[in-house]
PDB file of C-alpha atoms and ligand atoms in Angstrom:
ATOM      1  CA  MET A   1       0.000   0.000   0.000  1.00  0.00           C
ATOM      2  CA  LYS A   2       1.139   3.519  -0.760  1.00  0.00           C
ATOM      3  CA  ILE A   3       0.182   6.513   1.343  1.00  0.00           C
ATOM      4  CA  LEU A   4       0.491  10.037  -0.017  1.00  0.00           C
ATOM      5  CA  PHE A   5       1.049  12.762   2.584  1.00  0.00           C
ATOM      6  CA  LEU A   6       0.976  16.365   1.394  1.00  0.00           C
ATOM      7  CA  GLY A   7       2.442  19.128   3.538  1.00  0.00           C
ATOM      8  CA  ASP A   8       0.804  22.263   4.790  1.00  0.00           C
ATOM      9  CA  VAL A   9      -1.590  23.696   2.213  1.00  0.00           C
ATOM     10  CA  VAL A  10      -1.107  27.455   2.360  1.00  0.00           C
ATOM     11  CA  ALA A  11      -3.925  29.801   1.360  1.00  0.00           C
ATOM     12  CA  LYS A  12      -5.761  29.984  -1.946  1.00  0.00           C
ATOM     13  CA  THR A  13      -2.698  29.309  -4.095  1.00  0.00           C
ATOM     14  CA  GLY A  14      -1.950  26.072  -2.262  1.00  0.00           C
ATOM     15  CA  ARG A  15      -5.583  25.050  -2.172  1.00  0.00           C
ATOM     16  CA  ILE A  16      -6.138  25.517  -5.874  1.00  0.00           C
ATOM     17  CA  ALA A  17      -2.923  23.654  -6.708  1.00  0.00           C
ATOM     18  CA  VAL A  18      -3.822  20.707  -4.499  1.00  0.00           C
ATOM     19  CA  VAL A  19      -7.473  20.504  -5.554  1.00  0.00           C
ATOM     20  CA  ASN A  20      -6.596  20.725  -9.239  1.00  0.00           C
ATOM     21  CA  ARG A  21      -3.663  18.318  -9.114  1.00  0.00           C
ATOM     22  CA  LEU A  22      -4.504  15.767  -6.445  1.00  0.00           C
ATOM     23  CA  ALA A  23      -6.115  13.223  -8.781  1.00  0.00           C
ATOM     24  CA  ASP A  24      -3.062  13.336 -11.035  1.00  0.00           C
ATOM     25  CA  LEU A  25      -0.660  13.109  -8.072  1.00  0.00           C
ATOM     26  CA  LYS A  26      -2.518  10.082  -6.714  1.00  0.00           C
ATOM     27  CA  ARG A  27      -2.407   8.405 -10.104  1.00  0.00           C
ATOM     28  CA  ARG A  28       1.290   9.089 -10.719  1.00  0.00           C
ATOM     29  CA  TYR A  29       2.397   8.059  -7.218  1.00  0.00           C
ATOM     30  CA  GLU A  30      -0.106   5.156  -7.075  1.00  0.00           C
ATOM     31  CA  ALA A  31      -1.519   6.417  -3.790  1.00  0.00           C
ATOM     32  CA  ASP A  32      -4.102   4.254  -2.077  1.00  0.00           C
ATOM     33  CA  PHE A  33      -4.637   6.618   0.862  1.00  0.00           C
ATOM     34  CA  THR A  34      -4.071  10.361   1.144  1.00  0.00           C
ATOM     35  CA  VAL A  35      -3.440  12.626   4.129  1.00  0.00           C
ATOM     36  CA  ILE A  36      -3.228  16.417   3.774  1.00  0.00           C
ATOM     37  CA  ASN A  37      -2.217  18.967   6.381  1.00  0.00           C
ATOM     38  CA  GLY A  38      -4.711  21.806   5.992  1.00  0.00           C
ATOM     39  CA  GLU A  39      -3.932  24.015   8.973  1.00  0.00           C
ATOM     40  CA  ASN A  40      -2.941  27.000   6.811  1.00  0.00           C
ATOM     41  CA  ALA A  41      -5.484  26.431   4.062  1.00  0.00           C
ATOM     42  CA  ALA A  42      -7.733  29.407   4.876  1.00  0.00           C
ATOM     43  CA  HIS A  43      -5.851  32.610   3.999  1.00  0.00           C
ATOM     44  CA  GLY A  44      -2.654  31.213   5.513  1.00  0.00           C
ATOM     45  CA  LYS A  45      -4.069  30.490   8.984  1.00  0.00           C
ATOM     46  CA  GLY A  46      -6.676  27.933   9.946  1.00  0.00           C
ATOM     47  CA  ILE A  47      -9.304  26.083   7.963  1.00  0.00           C
ATOM     48  CA  THR A  48     -13.030  26.306   7.289  1.00  0.00           C
ATOM     49  CA  SER A  49     -15.483  23.440   6.910  1.00  0.00           C
ATOM     50  CA  ALA A  50     -15.968  24.430   3.264  1.00  0.00           C
ATOM     51  CA  ILE A  51     -12.243  24.058   2.609  1.00  0.00           C
ATOM     52  CA  TYR A  52     -12.221  20.716   4.430  1.00  0.00           C
ATOM     53  CA  ASP A  53     -15.082  19.594   2.177  1.00  0.00           C
ATOM     54  CA  GLU A  54     -13.117  20.768  -0.851  1.00  0.00           C
ATOM     55  CA  LEU A  55     -10.008  18.776   0.132  1.00  0.00           C
ATOM     56  CA  ILE A  56     -12.035  15.628   0.854  1.00  0.00           C
ATOM     57  CA  ALA A  57     -13.920  15.975  -2.447  1.00  0.00           C
ATOM     58  CA  ALA A  58     -10.575  16.353  -4.226  1.00  0.00           C
ATOM     59  CA  GLY A  59      -9.422  12.996  -2.841  1.00  0.00           C
ATOM     60  CA  ALA A  60      -8.055  13.437   0.688  1.00  0.00           C
ATOM     61  CA  ASP A  61      -8.921  10.673   3.140  1.00  0.00           C
ATOM     62  CA  VAL A  62      -7.836  12.570   6.263  1.00  0.00           C
ATOM     63  CA  VAL A  63      -7.075  16.268   6.828  1.00  0.00           C
ATOM     64  CA  THR A  64      -4.765  17.172   9.697  1.00  0.00           C
ATOM     65  CA  LEU A  65      -4.231  20.495  11.458  1.00  0.00           C
ATOM     66  CA  GLY A  66      -1.672  22.215  13.695  1.00  0.00           C
ATOM     67  CA  ASN A  67      -1.099  25.246  15.887  1.00  0.00           C
ATOM     68  CA  HIS A  68      -3.458  27.320  13.687  1.00  0.00           C
ATOM     69  CA  ALA A  69      -6.247  24.726  13.956  1.00  0.00           C
ATOM     70  CA  PHE A  70      -8.711  27.199  15.453  1.00  0.00           C
ATOM     71  CA  SER A  71      -7.506  30.432  13.874  1.00  0.00           C
ATOM     72  CA  LYS A  72     -10.801  30.539  11.984  1.00  0.00           C
ATOM     73  CA  SER A  73     -12.989  30.162  15.051  1.00  0.00           C
ATOM     74  CA  ALA A  74     -16.080  29.015  13.114  1.00  0.00           C
ATOM     75  CA  ILE A  75     -14.450  25.619  12.628  1.00  0.00           C
ATOM     76  CA  THR A  76     -14.818  24.925  16.359  1.00  0.00           C
ATOM     77  CA  ASP A  77     -18.583  24.511  15.961  1.00  0.00           C
ATOM     78  CA  ARG A  78     -18.313  22.674  12.652  1.00  0.00           C
ATOM     79  CA  LEU A  79     -15.913  19.867  13.616  1.00  0.00           C
ATOM     80  CA  LYS A  80     -18.793  17.438  14.115  1.00  0.00           C
ATOM     81  CA  GLN A  81     -19.595  17.808  10.427  1.00  0.00           C
ATOM     82  CA  CYS A  82     -15.972  17.069   9.466  1.00  0.00           C
ATOM     83  CA  PRO A  83     -15.463  13.416  10.439  1.00  0.00           C
ATOM     84  CA  TYR A  84     -11.995  13.084   8.928  1.00  0.00           C
ATOM     85  CA  LEU A  85     -10.574  16.367  10.184  1.00  0.00           C
ATOM     86  CA  ILE A  86      -8.223  15.960  13.161  1.00  0.00           C
ATOM     87  CA  ARG A  87      -6.661  18.579  15.432  1.00  0.00           C
ATOM     88  CA  PRO A  88      -3.543  18.312  17.627  1.00  0.00           C
ATOM     89  CA  ALA A  89      -4.118  16.397  20.840  1.00  0.00           C
ATOM     90  CA  ASN A  90      -2.022  18.526  23.161  1.00  0.00           C
ATOM     91  CA  MET A  91      -3.584  21.910  22.448  1.00  0.00           C
ATOM     92  CA  GLU A  92      -6.403  24.057  23.764  1.00  0.00           C
ATOM     93  CA  PRO A  93      -9.356  23.764  23.528  1.00  0.00           C
ATOM     94  CA  GLU A  94      -8.842  20.141  24.539  1.00  0.00           C
ATOM     95  CA  ASN A  95     -12.410  18.874  24.307  1.00  0.00           C
ATOM     96  CA  VAL A  96     -13.230  19.966  20.777  1.00  0.00           C
ATOM     97  CA  GLY A  97     -13.040  17.512  17.910  1.00  0.00           C
ATOM     98  CA  ARG A  98     -10.793  14.492  17.665  1.00  0.00           C
ATOM     99  CA  SER A  99      -7.021  14.057  17.534  1.00  0.00           C
ATOM    100  CA  TRP A 100      -6.959  10.736  15.771  1.00  0.00           C
ATOM    101  CA  VAL A 101      -9.182   8.953  13.337  1.00  0.00           C
ATOM    102  CA  ILE A 102      -9.282   5.496  11.787  1.00  0.00           C
ATOM    103  CA  ARG A 103     -10.284   4.847   8.180  1.00  0.00           C
ATOM    104  CA  GLU A 104     -10.375   1.565   6.333  1.00  0.00           C
ATOM    105  CA  CYS A 105      -8.403   1.097   3.147  1.00  0.00           C
ATOM    106  CA  GLN A 106      -7.847  -2.204   1.342  1.00  0.00           C
ATOM    107  CA  GLY A 107      -9.015  -4.103   4.415  1.00  0.00           C
ATOM    108  CA  LYS A 108      -6.565  -2.295   6.699  1.00  0.00           C
ATOM    109  CA  ARG A 109      -7.483   0.015   9.552  1.00  0.00           C
ATOM    110  CA  ILE A 110      -5.323   3.113   9.136  1.00  0.00           C
ATOM    111  CA  ALA A 111      -5.073   5.476  12.104  1.00  0.00           C
ATOM    112  CA  VAL A 112      -3.868   9.029  11.625  1.00  0.00           C
ATOM    113  CA  VAL A 113      -2.813  10.950  14.747  1.00  0.00           C
ATOM    114  CA  ASN A 114      -2.182  14.705  15.065  1.00  0.00           C
ATOM    115  CA  ILE A 115       0.311  15.863  17.711  1.00  0.00           C
ATOM    116  CA  LEU A 116       1.851  19.268  18.434  1.00  0.00           C
ATOM    117  CA  GLY A 117       5.516  19.741  19.281  1.00  0.00           C
ATOM    118  CA  GLY A 118       6.417  21.653  22.419  1.00  0.00           C
ATOM    119  CA  VAL A 119       9.503  23.631  21.311  1.00  0.00           C
ATOM    120  CA  PHE A 120       8.786  27.229  20.155  1.00  0.00           C
ATOM    121  CA  MET A 121       5.084  26.395  20.103  1.00  0.00           C
ATOM    122  CA  ASP A 122       3.008  28.692  22.321  1.00  0.00           C
ATOM    123  CA  GLN A 123      -0.182  26.733  21.751  1.00  0.00           C
ATOM    124  CA  ALA A 124       1.201  23.377  22.980  1.00  0.00           C
ATOM    125  CA  LEU A 125      -0.136  21.950  26.216  1.00  0.00           C
ATOM    126  CA  GLY A 126       2.924  20.226  27.594  1.00  0.00           C
ATOM    127  CA  GLU A 127       5.140  17.712  25.861  1.00  0.00           C
ATOM    128  CA  SER A 128       3.995  15.487  23.048  1.00  0.00           C
ATOM    129  CA  TYR A 129       5.257  12.197  24.522  1.00  0.00           C
ATOM    130  CA  PRO A 130       2.731  11.528  27.329  1.00  0.00           C
ATOM    131  CA  VAL A 131      -0.234  12.347  25.120  1.00  0.00           C
ATOM    132  CA  MET A 132       1.087  10.055  22.387  1.00  0.00           C
ATOM    133  CA  ASP A 133       1.519   7.255  24.933  1.00  0.00           C
ATOM    134  CA  ARG A 134      -2.116   7.710  25.985  1.00  0.00           C
ATOM    135  CA  ILE A 135      -3.418   7.776  22.414  1.00  0.00           C
ATOM    136  CA  LEU A 136      -1.541   4.589  21.538  1.00  0.00           C
ATOM    137  CA  GLN A 137      -3.363   2.814  24.353  1.00  0.00           C
ATOM    138  CA  GLU A 138      -6.692   3.870  22.828  1.00  0.00           C
ATOM    139  CA  ILE A 139      -5.976   3.034  19.185  1.00  0.00           C
ATOM    140  CA  ASP A 140      -6.734  -0.344  17.636  1.00  0.00           C
ATOM    141  CA  ALA A 141      -5.398  -0.145  14.081  1.00  0.00           C
ATOM    142  CA  ASP A 142      -3.186  -2.005  11.621  1.00  0.00           C
ATOM    143  CA  ILE A 143      -1.212   1.022  10.494  1.00  0.00           C
ATOM    144  CA  ILE A 144      -0.574   4.177  12.554  1.00  0.00           C
ATOM    145  CA  LEU A 145       0.652   7.426  10.990  1.00  0.00           C
ATOM    146  CA  VAL A 146       1.555  10.519  12.993  1.00  0.00           C
ATOM    147  CA  ASP A 147       1.453  14.118  11.758  1.00  0.00           C
ATOM    148  CA  LEU A 148       3.914  15.684  14.204  1.00  0.00           C
ATOM    149  CA  HIS A 149       3.313  19.401  13.813  1.00  0.00           C
ATOM    150  CA  ALA A 150       6.455  20.883  15.310  1.00  0.00           C
ATOM    151  CA  GLU A 151       9.223  23.407  14.801  1.00  0.00           C
ATOM    152  CA  ALA A 152      12.441  21.747  15.978  1.00  0.00           C
ATOM    153  CA  THR A 153      14.079  18.932  14.039  1.00  0.00           C
ATOM    154  CA  GLY A 154      15.690  17.539  17.203  1.00  0.00           C
ATOM    155  CA  GLU A 155      12.336  17.250  18.936  1.00  0.00           C
ATOM    156  CA  LYS A 156      10.855  15.536  15.883  1.00  0.00           C
ATOM    157  CA  GLU A 157      13.703  13.031  15.657  1.00  0.00           C
ATOM    158  CA  LEU A 158      13.441  12.248  19.352  1.00  0.00           C
ATOM    159  CA  PHE A 159       9.706  11.642  18.977  1.00  0.00           C
ATOM    160  CA  TRP A 160      10.438   9.256  16.111  1.00  0.00           C
ATOM    161  CA  PHE A 161      12.994   7.343  18.208  1.00  0.00           C
ATOM    162  CA  ARG A 162      10.519   7.085  21.074  1.00  0.00           C
ATOM    163  CA  PHE A 163       7.622   5.788  19.018  1.00  0.00           C
ATOM    164  CA  ARG A 164       9.049   4.159  15.922  1.00  0.00           C
ATOM    165  CA  ASP A 165       8.505   0.624  17.192  1.00  0.00           C
ATOM    166  CA  ARG A 166       4.808   1.362  17.668  1.00  0.00           C
ATOM    167  CA  VAL A 167       3.871   3.441  14.616  1.00  0.00           C
ATOM    168  CA  SER A 168       4.520   3.062  10.874  1.00  0.00           C
ATOM    169  CA  ALA A 169       5.326   6.699  10.076  1.00  0.00           C
ATOM    170  CA  VAL A 170       6.180   9.958  11.831  1.00  0.00           C
ATOM    171  CA  ILE A 171       5.750  12.814   9.375  1.00  0.00           C
ATOM    172  CA  GLY A 172       6.837  16.307  10.395  1.00  0.00           C
ATOM    173  CA  THR A 173       4.837  19.358   9.368  1.00  0.00           C
ATOM    174  CA  HIS A 174       4.722  23.090  10.258  1.00  0.00           C
ATOM    175  CA  THR A 175       8.000  24.639   9.045  1.00  0.00           C
ATOM    176  CA  HIS A 176       6.901  24.685   5.366  1.00  0.00           C
ATOM    177  CA  VAL A 177      10.509  23.894   4.378  1.00  0.00           C
ATOM    178  CA  GLN A 178      11.036  20.347   3.162  1.00  0.00           C
ATOM    179  CA  THR A 179      13.938  18.504   4.741  1.00  0.00           C
ATOM    180  CA  ALA A 180      16.082  15.907   2.941  1.00  0.00           C
ATOM    181  CA  ASP A 181      16.295  13.458   5.846  1.00  0.00           C
ATOM    182  CA  GLU A 182      13.596  10.965   4.909  1.00  0.00           C
ATOM    183  CA  ARG A 183      14.371   7.410   5.951  1.00  0.00           C
ATOM    184  CA  VAL A 184      12.898   4.167   7.215  1.00  0.00           C
ATOM    185  CA  VAL A 185      14.244   2.400  10.294  1.00  0.00           C
ATOM    186  CA  ASN A 186      12.678  -0.649  11.916  1.00  0.00           C
ATOM    187  CA  GLY A 187       9.598  -0.330   9.733  1.00  0.00           C
ATOM    188  CA  CYS A 188       8.858   3.289  10.597  1.00  0.00           C
ATOM    189  CA  ALA A 189       9.144   6.041   7.986  1.00  0.00           C
ATOM    190  CA  TYR A 190      10.313   9.484   9.031  1.00  0.00           C
ATOM    191  CA  ILE A 191      10.907  12.968   7.660  1.00  0.00           C
ATOM    192  CA  SER A 192      11.501  16.061   9.768  1.00  0.00           C
ATOM    193  CA  ASP A 193       9.277  18.165   7.543  1.00  0.00           C
ATOM    194  CA  VAL A 194       7.368  17.414   4.356  1.00  0.00           C
ATOM    195  CA  GLY A 195       7.282  21.059   3.264  1.00  0.00           C
ATOM    196  CA  MET A 196       4.279  23.006   2.000  1.00  0.00           C
ATOM    197  CA  CYS A 197       1.841  23.227  -0.852  1.00  0.00           C
ATOM    198  CA  GLY A 198       1.717  26.943  -1.564  1.00  0.00           C
ATOM    199  CA  SER A 199       3.364  29.853  -3.340  1.00  0.00           C
ATOM    200  CA  PHE A 200       6.943  28.907  -4.101  1.00  0.00           C
ATOM    201  CA  ASP A 201       8.306  32.448  -4.502  1.00  0.00           C
ATOM    202  CA  SER A 202       7.334  33.502  -0.985  1.00  0.00           C
ATOM    203  CA  VAL A 203       8.399  33.418   2.640  1.00  0.00           C
ATOM    204  CA  LEU A 204       6.807  30.198   3.893  1.00  0.00           C
ATOM    205  CA  GLY A 205       3.767  31.010   1.738  1.00  0.00           C
ATOM    206  CA  ARG A 206       3.452  34.654   2.793  1.00  0.00           C
ATOM    207  CA  ASP A 207       3.957  37.688   0.601  1.00  0.00           C
ATOM    208  CA  SER A 208       7.658  38.565   0.713  1.00  0.00           C
ATOM    209  CA  ASP A 209       7.233  42.322   0.048  1.00  0.00           C
ATOM    210  CA  GLU A 210       4.866  42.567   2.987  1.00  0.00           C
ATOM    211  CA  LEU A 211       7.270  40.742   5.256  1.00  0.00           C
ATOM    212  CA  ILE A 212      10.157  43.002   4.196  1.00  0.00           C
ATOM    213  CA  ALA A 213       7.974  46.008   5.064  1.00  0.00           C
ATOM    214  CA  ARG A 214       7.159  44.412   8.390  1.00  0.00           C
ATOM    215  CA  SER A 215      10.839  43.890   9.119  1.00  0.00           C
ATOM    216  CA  LEU A 216      11.260  47.655   8.602  1.00  0.00           C
ATOM    217  CA  GLY A 217       8.603  48.369  11.207  1.00  0.00           C
ATOM    218  CA  GLU A 218       5.701  49.086   8.894  1.00  0.00           C
ATOM    219  CA  PRO A 219       2.214  47.882   9.894  1.00  0.00           C
ATOM    220  CA  THR A 220       1.081  44.974   7.743  1.00  0.00           C
ATOM    221  CA  ARG A 221      -1.801  42.611   7.256  1.00  0.00           C
ATOM    222  CA  TYR A 222      -1.339  38.845   6.988  1.00  0.00           C
ATOM    223  CA  THR A 223      -1.090  38.546   3.221  1.00  0.00           C
ATOM    224  CA  PRO A 224      -0.498  35.166   1.561  1.00  0.00           C
ATOM    225  CA  ALA A 225       1.635  35.158  -1.570  1.00  0.00           C
ATOM    226  CA  GLU A 226      -0.010  34.438  -4.908  1.00  0.00           C
ATOM    227  CA  THR A 227       2.924  33.229  -6.983  1.00  0.00           C
ATOM    228  CA  PRO A 228       2.750  29.762  -8.628  1.00  0.00           C
ATOM    229  CA  ALA A 229       2.638  26.876  -6.196  1.00  0.00           C
ATOM    230  CA  VAL A 230       5.096  24.214  -5.182  1.00  0.00           C
ATOM    231  CA  ILE A 231       3.672  20.834  -4.161  1.00  0.00           C
ATOM    232  CA  CYS A 232       5.551  19.096  -1.336  1.00  0.00           C
ATOM    233  CA  GLY A 233       4.888  15.757   0.256  1.00  0.00           C
ATOM    234  CA  VAL A 234       6.011  12.185   0.667  1.00  0.00           C
ATOM    235  CA  VAL A 235       4.858   8.771  -0.454  1.00  0.00           C
ATOM    236  CA  ILE A 236       5.138   6.114   2.238  1.00  0.00           C
ATOM    237  CA  GLU A 237       5.234   2.506   1.112  1.00  0.00           C
ATOM    238  CA  ILE A 238       3.722   0.008   3.532  1.00  0.00           C
ATOM    239  CA  ASP A 239       4.394  -3.727   3.416  1.00  0.00           C
ATOM    240  CA  ASP A 240       0.933  -5.300   3.308  1.00  0.00           C
ATOM    241  CA  SER A 241       2.059  -8.399   5.211  1.00  0.00           C
ATOM    242  CA  THR A 242       3.687  -6.580   8.155  1.00  0.00           C
ATOM    243  CA  ASN A 243       1.857  -3.201   8.064  1.00  0.00           C
ATOM    244  CA  ARG A 244       5.255  -1.572   8.495  1.00  0.00           C
ATOM    245  CA  ALA A 245       6.924   1.013   6.283  1.00  0.00           C
ATOM    246  CA  VAL A 246       9.456  -0.171   3.730  1.00  0.00           C
ATOM    247  CA  GLY A 247      10.005   3.084   1.839  1.00  0.00           C
ATOM    248  CA  ILE A 248       9.521   6.831   1.861  1.00  0.00           C
ATOM    249  CA  THR A 249       9.957   9.048  -1.184  1.00  0.00           C
ATOM    250  CA  ARG A 250       9.988  12.830  -1.169  1.00  0.00           C
ATOM    251  CA  ILE A 251       7.855  14.802  -3.599  1.00  0.00           C
ATOM    252  CA  GLN A 252       8.759  18.375  -4.457  1.00  0.00           C
ATOM    253  CA  GLU A 253       7.146  19.637  -7.644  1.00  0.00           C
ATOM    254  CA  ARG A 254       8.234  23.219  -8.250  1.00  0.00           C
ATOM    255  CA  PRO A 255       6.458  25.588 -10.623  1.00  0.00           C
ATOM    256  CA  GLU A 256       7.864  25.714 -14.135  1.00  0.00           C
ATOM    257  CA  THR A 257       8.225  29.481 -13.914  1.00  0.00           C
ATOM    258  CA  GLU A 258      11.154  29.274 -11.496  1.00  0.00           C
ATOM    259  CA  ALA A 259      14.175  31.163 -12.863  1.00  0.00           C
TER     260      ALA A 259
HETATM  261 FE1  LIG B 301       1.873  25.358  11.900  1.00  0.00          FE
END
């Protein structure tokens, strides 16, 4: 089985690119199951139920979130209508929505878990390790994937070492910059960060001119960039007999307009 995981979809540019290209990506990478991080999908911060619906209709099986999960507050009341949308476990508000979900695919029960890192992450409620231990006691699945939404590579690697015997993949999100450290050890795939789906000529998906002005002390709004999109993600290959990872391949499809 092959699982496609696309990194943080940023704003309209990222959304349009993913929605328009997901069917083709799934075909080319032979994806059986697709996870998309959508925490920046609505104007660069947060998500709406309409955008969730759009990503699911385009072919996502599960949509994950991160520290901006509730930046668009309306989603808090709509989570019940979004059964495959998961929010980080260790983050306020704690009792809204779910932090893991199980979907069936090819006779396998695939669990996807959303966890927040603690380093440089104001929204995190404590460390990720105890909450992951608790979630693993609750989950009954064949394959477990983790979206570890975190800033620091060291923290992400440590999480992978702690849990790699019990899960099949730990996929880092949040920094929007894809790392080249993908690997599989003991049947668990890992990458520190999958990167983003959003404007390539930008600062993490935001308008670079606005951020330069901000650095000079000028007041700014939060303006997403609108340059052509890069698509970043990974394909995780799972051995159907062991339910463990046997491969991870990075995807980084840059726009043709790059100089
Ligand atoms: Fe984030």
